[in-house]
Every structure is written in structure tokens, then in C-alpha cells.
PDB file of C-alpha atoms in Angstrom:
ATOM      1  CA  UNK A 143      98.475 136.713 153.653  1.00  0.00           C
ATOM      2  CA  UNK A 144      96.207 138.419 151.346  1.00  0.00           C
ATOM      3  CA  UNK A 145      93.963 136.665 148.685  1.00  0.00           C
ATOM      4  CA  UNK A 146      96.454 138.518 145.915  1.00  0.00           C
ATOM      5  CA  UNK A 147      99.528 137.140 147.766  1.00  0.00           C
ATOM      6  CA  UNK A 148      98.469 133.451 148.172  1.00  0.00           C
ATOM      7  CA  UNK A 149      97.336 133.207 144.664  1.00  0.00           C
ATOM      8  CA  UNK A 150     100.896 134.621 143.783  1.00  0.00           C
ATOM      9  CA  UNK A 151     102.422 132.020 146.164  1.00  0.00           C
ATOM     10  CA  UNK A 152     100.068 129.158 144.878  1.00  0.00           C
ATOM     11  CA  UNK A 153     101.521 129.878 140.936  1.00  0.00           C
ATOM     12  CA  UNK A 154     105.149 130.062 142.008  1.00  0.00           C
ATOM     13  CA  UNK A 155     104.213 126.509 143.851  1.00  0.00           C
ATOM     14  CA  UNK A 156     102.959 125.037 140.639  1.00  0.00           C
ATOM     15  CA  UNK A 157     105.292 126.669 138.535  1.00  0.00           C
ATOM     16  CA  UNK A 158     108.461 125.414 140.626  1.00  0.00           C
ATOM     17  CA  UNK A 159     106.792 121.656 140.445  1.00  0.00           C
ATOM     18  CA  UNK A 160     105.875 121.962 136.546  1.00  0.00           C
ATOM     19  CA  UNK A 161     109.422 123.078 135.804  1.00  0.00           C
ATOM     20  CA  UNK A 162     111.141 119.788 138.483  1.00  0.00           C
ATOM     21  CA  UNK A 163     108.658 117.491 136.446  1.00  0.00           C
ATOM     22  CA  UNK A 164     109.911 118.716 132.770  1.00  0.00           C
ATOM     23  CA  UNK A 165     113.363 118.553 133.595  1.00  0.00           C
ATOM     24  CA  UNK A 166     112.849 115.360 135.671  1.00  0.00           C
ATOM     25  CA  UNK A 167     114.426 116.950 138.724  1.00  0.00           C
ATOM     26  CA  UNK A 168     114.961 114.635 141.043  1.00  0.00           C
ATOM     27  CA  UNK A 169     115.399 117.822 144.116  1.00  0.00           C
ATOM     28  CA  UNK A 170     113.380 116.686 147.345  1.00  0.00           C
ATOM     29  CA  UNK A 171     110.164 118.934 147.392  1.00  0.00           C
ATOM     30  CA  UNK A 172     108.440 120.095 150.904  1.00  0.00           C
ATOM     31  CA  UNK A 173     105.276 121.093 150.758  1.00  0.00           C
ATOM     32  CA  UNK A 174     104.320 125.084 151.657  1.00  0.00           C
ATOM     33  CA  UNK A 175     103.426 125.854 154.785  1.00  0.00           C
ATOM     34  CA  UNK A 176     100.314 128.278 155.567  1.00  0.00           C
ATOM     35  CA  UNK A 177      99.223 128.548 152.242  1.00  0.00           C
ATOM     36  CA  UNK A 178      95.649 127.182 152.468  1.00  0.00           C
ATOM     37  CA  UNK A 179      94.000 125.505 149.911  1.00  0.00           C
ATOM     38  CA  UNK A 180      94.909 126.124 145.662  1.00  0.00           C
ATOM     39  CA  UNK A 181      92.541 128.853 144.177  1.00  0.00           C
ATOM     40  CA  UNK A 182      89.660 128.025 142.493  1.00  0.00           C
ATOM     41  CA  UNK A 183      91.046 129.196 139.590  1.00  0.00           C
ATOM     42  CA  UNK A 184      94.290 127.159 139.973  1.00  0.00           C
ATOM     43  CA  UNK A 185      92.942 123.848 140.482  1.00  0.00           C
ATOM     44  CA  UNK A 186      92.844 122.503 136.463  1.00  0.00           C
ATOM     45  CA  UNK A 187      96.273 123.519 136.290  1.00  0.00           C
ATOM     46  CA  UNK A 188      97.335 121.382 139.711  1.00  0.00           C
ATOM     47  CA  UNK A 189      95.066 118.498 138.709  1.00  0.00           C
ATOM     48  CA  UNK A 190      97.343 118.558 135.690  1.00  0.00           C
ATOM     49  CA  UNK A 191     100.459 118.809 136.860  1.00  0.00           C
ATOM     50  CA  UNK A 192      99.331 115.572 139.153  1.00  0.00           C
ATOM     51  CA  UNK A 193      98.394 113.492 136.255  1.00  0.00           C
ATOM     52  CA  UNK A 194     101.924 114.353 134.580  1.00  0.00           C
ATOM     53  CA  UNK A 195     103.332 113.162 137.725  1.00  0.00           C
ATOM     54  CA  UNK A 196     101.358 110.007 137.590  1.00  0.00           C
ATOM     55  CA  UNK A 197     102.489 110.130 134.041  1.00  0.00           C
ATOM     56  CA  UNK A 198     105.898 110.037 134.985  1.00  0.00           C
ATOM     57  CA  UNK A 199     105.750 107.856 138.455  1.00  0.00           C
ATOM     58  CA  UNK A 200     104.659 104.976 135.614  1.00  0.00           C
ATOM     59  CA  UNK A 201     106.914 105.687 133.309  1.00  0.00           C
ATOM     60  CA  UNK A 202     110.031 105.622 136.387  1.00  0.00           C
ATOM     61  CA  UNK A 203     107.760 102.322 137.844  1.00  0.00           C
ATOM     62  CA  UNK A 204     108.460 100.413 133.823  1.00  0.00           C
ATOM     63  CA  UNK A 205     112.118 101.209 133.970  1.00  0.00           C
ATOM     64  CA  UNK A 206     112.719 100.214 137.465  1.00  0.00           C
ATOM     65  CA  UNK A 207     111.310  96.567 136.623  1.00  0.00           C
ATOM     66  CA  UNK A 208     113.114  96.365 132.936  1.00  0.00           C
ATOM     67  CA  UNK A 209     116.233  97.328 135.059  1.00  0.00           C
ATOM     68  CA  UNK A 210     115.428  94.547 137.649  1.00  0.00           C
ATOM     69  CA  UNK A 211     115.098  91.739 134.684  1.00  0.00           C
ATOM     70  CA  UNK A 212     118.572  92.880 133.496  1.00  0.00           C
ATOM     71  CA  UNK A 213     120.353  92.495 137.233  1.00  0.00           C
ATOM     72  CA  UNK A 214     118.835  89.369 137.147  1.00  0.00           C
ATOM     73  CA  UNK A 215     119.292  88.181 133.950  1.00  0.00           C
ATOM     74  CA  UNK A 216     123.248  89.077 134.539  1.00  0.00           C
ATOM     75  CA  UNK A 217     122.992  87.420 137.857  1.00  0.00           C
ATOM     76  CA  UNK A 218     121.885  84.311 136.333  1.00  0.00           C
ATOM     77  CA  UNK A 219     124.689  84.426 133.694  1.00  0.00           C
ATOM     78  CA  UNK A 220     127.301  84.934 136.618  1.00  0.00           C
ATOM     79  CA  UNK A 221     125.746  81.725 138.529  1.00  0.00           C
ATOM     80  CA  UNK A 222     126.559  79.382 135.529  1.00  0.00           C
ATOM     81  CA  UNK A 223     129.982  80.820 135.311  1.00  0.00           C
ATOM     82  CA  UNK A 224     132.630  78.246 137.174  1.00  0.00           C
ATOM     83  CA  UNK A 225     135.321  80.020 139.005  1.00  0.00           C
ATOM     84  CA  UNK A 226     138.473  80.258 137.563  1.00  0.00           C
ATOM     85  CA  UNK A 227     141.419  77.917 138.745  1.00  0.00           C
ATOM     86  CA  UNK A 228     144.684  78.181 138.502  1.00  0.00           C
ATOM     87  CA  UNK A 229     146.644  76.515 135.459  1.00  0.00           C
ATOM     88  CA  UNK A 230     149.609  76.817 136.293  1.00  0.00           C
ATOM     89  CA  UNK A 231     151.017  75.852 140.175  1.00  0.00           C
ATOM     90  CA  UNK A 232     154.347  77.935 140.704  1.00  0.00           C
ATOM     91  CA  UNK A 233     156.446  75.145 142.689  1.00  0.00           C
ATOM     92  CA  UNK A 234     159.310  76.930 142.454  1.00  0.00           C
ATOM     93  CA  UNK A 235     158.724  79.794 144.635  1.00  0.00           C
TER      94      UNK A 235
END
């Protein structure tokens, strides 16, 4: 692969994985194969697409716990509950 090419391959890399973090697509992502390592001239932009995932990975992290403290919060409410009985007792049937 030529210099040209892999720098082509390395922005279409970074592009795909800026646009998956803006939308918050949750698609599986593989990593390239036989690309070597990001340009020189390509690095800022990956080291800033990383921190936005970072960004995000906390942000996911938060609302994983607050949605944790609701389940149990509702599982607590559901523990006090008694379980229904029956009022009525259907002798004639």
C-alpha cells in the first residue's frame, strides 16, 4: 500500500469512527488490518476522537449506575409489597 493510499485509508478509519461516536452508533467496530501506524499528520485528530470516546464511555458509565439505583430502588418498593390474597373463596364451584 502506498504512503498516498494508507493515509487515504487512515482518514476513512477516523472518519467512519467520528461519524459512530456523533450518532452514538452502537455498530461493533474491528480494527483495520495492515494499515500500519496513523500518519503523523493524523495523530491530533485520533487523539481526539479518543478523548470524545472517553467523553462518551463516562457519560454511558453515569447512566448505567443512575439506571442501577432505579432497578433497585423499584426492587425495594416490590419487597415491601405483600402478595395479594384472595378475598373472596368460590365454594360453590
Amino acid at each position: 500500500m502506498s504512503p498516498d493510499e494508507q493515509h487515504a485509508a487512515w482518514e476513512a478509519v477516523l472518519t467512519t469512527l467520528e461519524q459512530a461516536t456523533a450518532t452514538d452508533d452502537p455498530a461493533p467496530w474491528r480494527e483495520p488490518a495492515e494499515l500500519g501506524p496513523v500518519p503523523r499528520d493524523l495523530v491530533g485528530r485520533a487523539s481526539r476522537l479518543l478523548a470524545a470516546q472517553r467523553d462518551r464511555i463516562a457519560v454511558l458509565e453515569q447512566e448505567r449506575r443512575g439506571t442501577l439505583e432505579h432497578l433497585g430502588a423499584l426492587r425495594a418498593v416490590d419487597a415491601t409489597r405483600e402478595p395479594q390474597r384472595s378475598v373472596y373463596l368460590d365454594a360453590s364451584a
